[in-house]
């Protein structure tokens, strides 16, 4: 089963932070929705951060169910085209065979409607300005040229490689 919900017309429209943690003698996954002010955590929306034992239940099912719930609560799965910049989904996986790393998945840069385009671009630029950012772009293979990717253009703009 896919962990990240997907489907025609379904998009997360909010950042998703995947935290991998090397913890001996533990195999668990936790997921929570938090409210942000800029890059600072304001509050945890879920009452408690629950960890599920990976051995007792398929962690992909737990994560997919909770993500679907969070996204639907914020309107991302109902056709609402807003980009949610004041909330973030955090998924933490703990196991002995992992390396400690945080991976952040941002909503894609879109061109329409205008307010969504501006919000997605603003969010992308905010993270590209950070010194600890390593950008990985997923580019549509149907583009006539890779150079026409807006995401790559933003990376080049920040790195001083062009516009």
Short mmCIF file of C-alpha atoms in Angstrom, two decimals:
data_model
loop_
_atom_site.label_atom_id
_atom_site.label_comp_id
_atom_site.label_asym_id
_atom_site.label_seq_id
_atom_site.Cartn_x
_atom_site.Cartn_y
_atom_site.Cartn_z
CA UNK A 1 0.00 0.00 0.00
CA UNK A 2 1.18 3.52 -0.77
CA UNK A 3 1.97 5.56 2.32
CA UNK A 4 1.27 8.96 0.81
CA UNK A 5 -2.38 9.35 -0.27
CA UNK A 6 -2.81 10.04 -3.94
CA UNK A 7 -5.37 9.99 -6.65
CA UNK A 8 -6.90 12.11 -9.35
CA UNK A 9 -7.67 15.51 -7.87
CA UNK A 10 -6.10 14.69 -4.49
CA UNK A 11 -3.12 16.69 -3.32
CA UNK A 12 -1.70 17.35 0.13
CA UNK A 13 -1.08 21.08 -0.33
CA UNK A 14 0.90 21.17 2.92
CA UNK A 15 4.47 20.35 3.94
CA UNK A 16 5.15 16.81 5.16
CA UNK A 17 8.19 16.22 7.38
CA UNK A 18 9.50 12.64 7.43
CA UNK A 19 11.83 12.06 10.40
CA UNK A 20 13.87 8.85 10.39
CA UNK A 21 15.45 8.01 13.74
CA UNK A 22 17.89 5.25 14.63
CA UNK A 23 16.62 3.83 17.93
CA UNK A 24 17.79 0.45 19.17
CA UNK A 25 15.12 -2.05 20.22
CA UNK A 26 12.23 -0.05 18.77
CA UNK A 27 10.18 -0.33 15.58
CA UNK A 28 7.49 2.31 15.64
CA UNK A 29 5.89 5.08 13.64
CA UNK A 30 4.29 8.26 14.91
CA UNK A 31 2.33 10.85 13.00
CA UNK A 32 0.98 14.22 14.05
CA UNK A 33 -0.41 17.43 12.63
CA UNK A 34 1.13 20.61 13.98
CA UNK A 35 0.31 24.28 13.55
CA UNK A 36 3.16 26.61 12.63
CA UNK A 37 4.03 30.27 12.89
CA UNK A 38 6.72 30.78 10.28
CA UNK A 39 9.07 27.85 10.86
CA UNK A 40 8.28 27.55 14.59
CA UNK A 41 5.88 25.00 16.05
CA UNK A 42 2.96 26.75 17.77
CA UNK A 43 0.97 23.73 18.88
CA UNK A 44 0.35 20.11 18.20
CA UNK A 45 -3.14 19.82 16.72
CA UNK A 46 -3.52 16.17 17.66
CA UNK A 47 -3.90 15.79 21.42
CA UNK A 48 -1.01 13.38 21.77
CA UNK A 49 1.79 12.05 19.62
CA UNK A 50 0.99 8.37 19.34
CA UNK A 51 3.55 5.81 18.28
CA UNK A 52 2.38 2.59 16.67
CA UNK A 53 4.41 -0.61 16.91
CA UNK A 54 5.34 -1.49 13.33
CA UNK A 55 5.28 -5.19 14.22
CA UNK A 56 1.63 -5.09 15.32
CA UNK A 57 0.12 -3.21 12.38
CA UNK A 58 1.28 -2.27 8.91
CA UNK A 59 2.79 1.18 9.43
CA UNK A 60 1.93 2.23 5.87
CA UNK A 61 -1.76 1.76 6.67
CA UNK A 62 -1.51 3.78 9.89
CA UNK A 63 0.34 6.63 8.17
CA UNK A 64 -1.94 6.66 5.12
CA UNK A 65 -5.09 6.74 7.26
CA UNK A 66 -3.84 9.55 9.49
CA UNK A 67 -2.54 11.60 6.56
CA UNK A 68 -5.86 11.25 4.78
CA UNK A 69 -7.60 12.42 7.96
CA UNK A 70 -5.30 15.44 8.43
CA UNK A 71 -5.49 16.50 4.80
CA UNK A 72 -9.26 16.18 4.71
CA UNK A 73 -9.52 18.25 7.92
CA UNK A 74 -7.55 21.05 6.27
CA UNK A 75 -9.55 20.88 3.03
CA UNK A 76 -6.79 19.48 0.81
CA UNK A 77 -8.79 16.44 -0.27
CA UNK A 78 -12.08 18.18 -0.93
CA UNK A 79 -11.26 20.17 -4.03
CA UNK A 80 -10.15 23.17 -1.94
CA UNK A 81 -7.11 24.43 -3.82
CA UNK A 82 -5.44 26.38 -1.00
CA UNK A 83 -1.83 25.76 -0.05
CA UNK A 84 -1.68 25.20 3.70
CA UNK A 85 1.41 26.96 5.00
CA UNK A 86 0.40 27.18 8.66
CA UNK A 87 0.25 23.40 9.27
CA UNK A 88 2.65 20.54 8.71
CA UNK A 89 2.27 16.79 8.91
CA UNK A 90 5.14 15.12 10.77
CA UNK A 91 5.85 11.41 10.43
CA UNK A 92 8.53 9.91 12.66
CA UNK A 93 9.79 6.38 12.04
CA UNK A 94 12.00 4.75 14.68
CA UNK A 95 14.00 1.60 14.02
CA UNK A 96 17.46 0.18 14.66
CA UNK A 97 18.45 0.07 10.98
CA UNK A 98 17.77 3.73 10.10
CA UNK A 99 19.97 6.79 9.88
CA UNK A 100 18.91 10.02 11.57
CA UNK A 101 17.62 12.34 8.85
CA UNK A 102 14.74 14.74 8.26
CA UNK A 103 13.17 14.93 4.79
CA UNK A 104 10.62 17.63 3.97
CA UNK A 105 8.16 17.22 1.12
CA UNK A 106 6.74 20.54 -0.03
CA UNK A 107 3.63 20.98 -2.15
CA UNK A 108 4.51 21.34 -5.82
CA UNK A 109 4.75 24.71 -7.50
CA UNK A 110 1.55 25.28 -9.43
CA UNK A 111 0.58 27.99 -11.88
CA UNK A 112 -3.16 28.38 -11.25
CA UNK A 113 -5.22 29.66 -9.54
CA UNK A 114 -3.16 32.77 -8.85
CA UNK A 115 -3.41 32.75 -5.02
CA UNK A 116 -2.38 29.07 -4.88
CA UNK A 117 0.49 29.74 -7.29
CA UNK A 118 1.76 32.59 -5.11
CA UNK A 119 1.47 30.56 -1.89
CA UNK A 120 3.27 27.52 -3.35
CA UNK A 121 6.06 29.69 -4.74
CA UNK A 122 6.43 31.63 -1.46
CA UNK A 123 6.68 28.37 0.52
CA UNK A 124 9.27 26.94 -1.90
CA UNK A 125 11.37 30.11 -1.78
CA UNK A 126 11.26 30.16 2.03
CA UNK A 127 12.83 26.70 2.23
CA UNK A 128 15.31 27.27 -0.61
CA UNK A 129 16.74 30.27 1.28
CA UNK A 130 17.77 28.07 4.22
CA UNK A 131 21.39 26.97 4.50
CA UNK A 132 20.42 23.42 5.49
CA UNK A 133 18.30 22.76 2.38
CA UNK A 134 19.20 20.17 -0.21
CA UNK A 135 16.61 20.34 -2.99
CA UNK A 136 15.30 17.34 -4.88
CA UNK A 137 12.85 18.14 -7.67
CA UNK A 138 10.32 15.83 -9.22
CA UNK A 139 9.84 16.99 -12.79
CA UNK A 140 7.09 16.01 -15.19
CA UNK A 141 8.64 13.90 -17.94
CA UNK A 142 6.15 15.38 -20.41
CA UNK A 143 7.81 18.80 -20.26
CA UNK A 144 9.34 19.74 -23.62
CA UNK A 145 12.60 20.57 -21.85
CA UNK A 146 13.82 20.01 -18.33
CA UNK A 147 15.02 23.63 -18.28
CA UNK A 148 11.40 24.79 -18.48
CA UNK A 149 10.74 23.45 -14.96
CA UNK A 150 9.73 26.27 -12.62
CA UNK A 151 11.19 24.36 -9.64
CA UNK A 152 14.62 24.12 -11.27
CA UNK A 153 14.37 27.79 -12.20
CA UNK A 154 13.80 28.68 -8.54
CA UNK A 155 16.81 26.63 -7.44
CA UNK A 156 18.94 28.37 -10.07
CA UNK A 157 17.66 31.75 -8.94
CA UNK A 158 18.61 31.07 -5.31
CA UNK A 159 22.00 29.59 -6.24
CA UNK A 160 22.73 32.51 -8.59
CA UNK A 161 22.74 30.23 -11.63
CA UNK A 162 20.08 32.11 -13.54
CA UNK A 163 16.38 32.88 -13.39
#
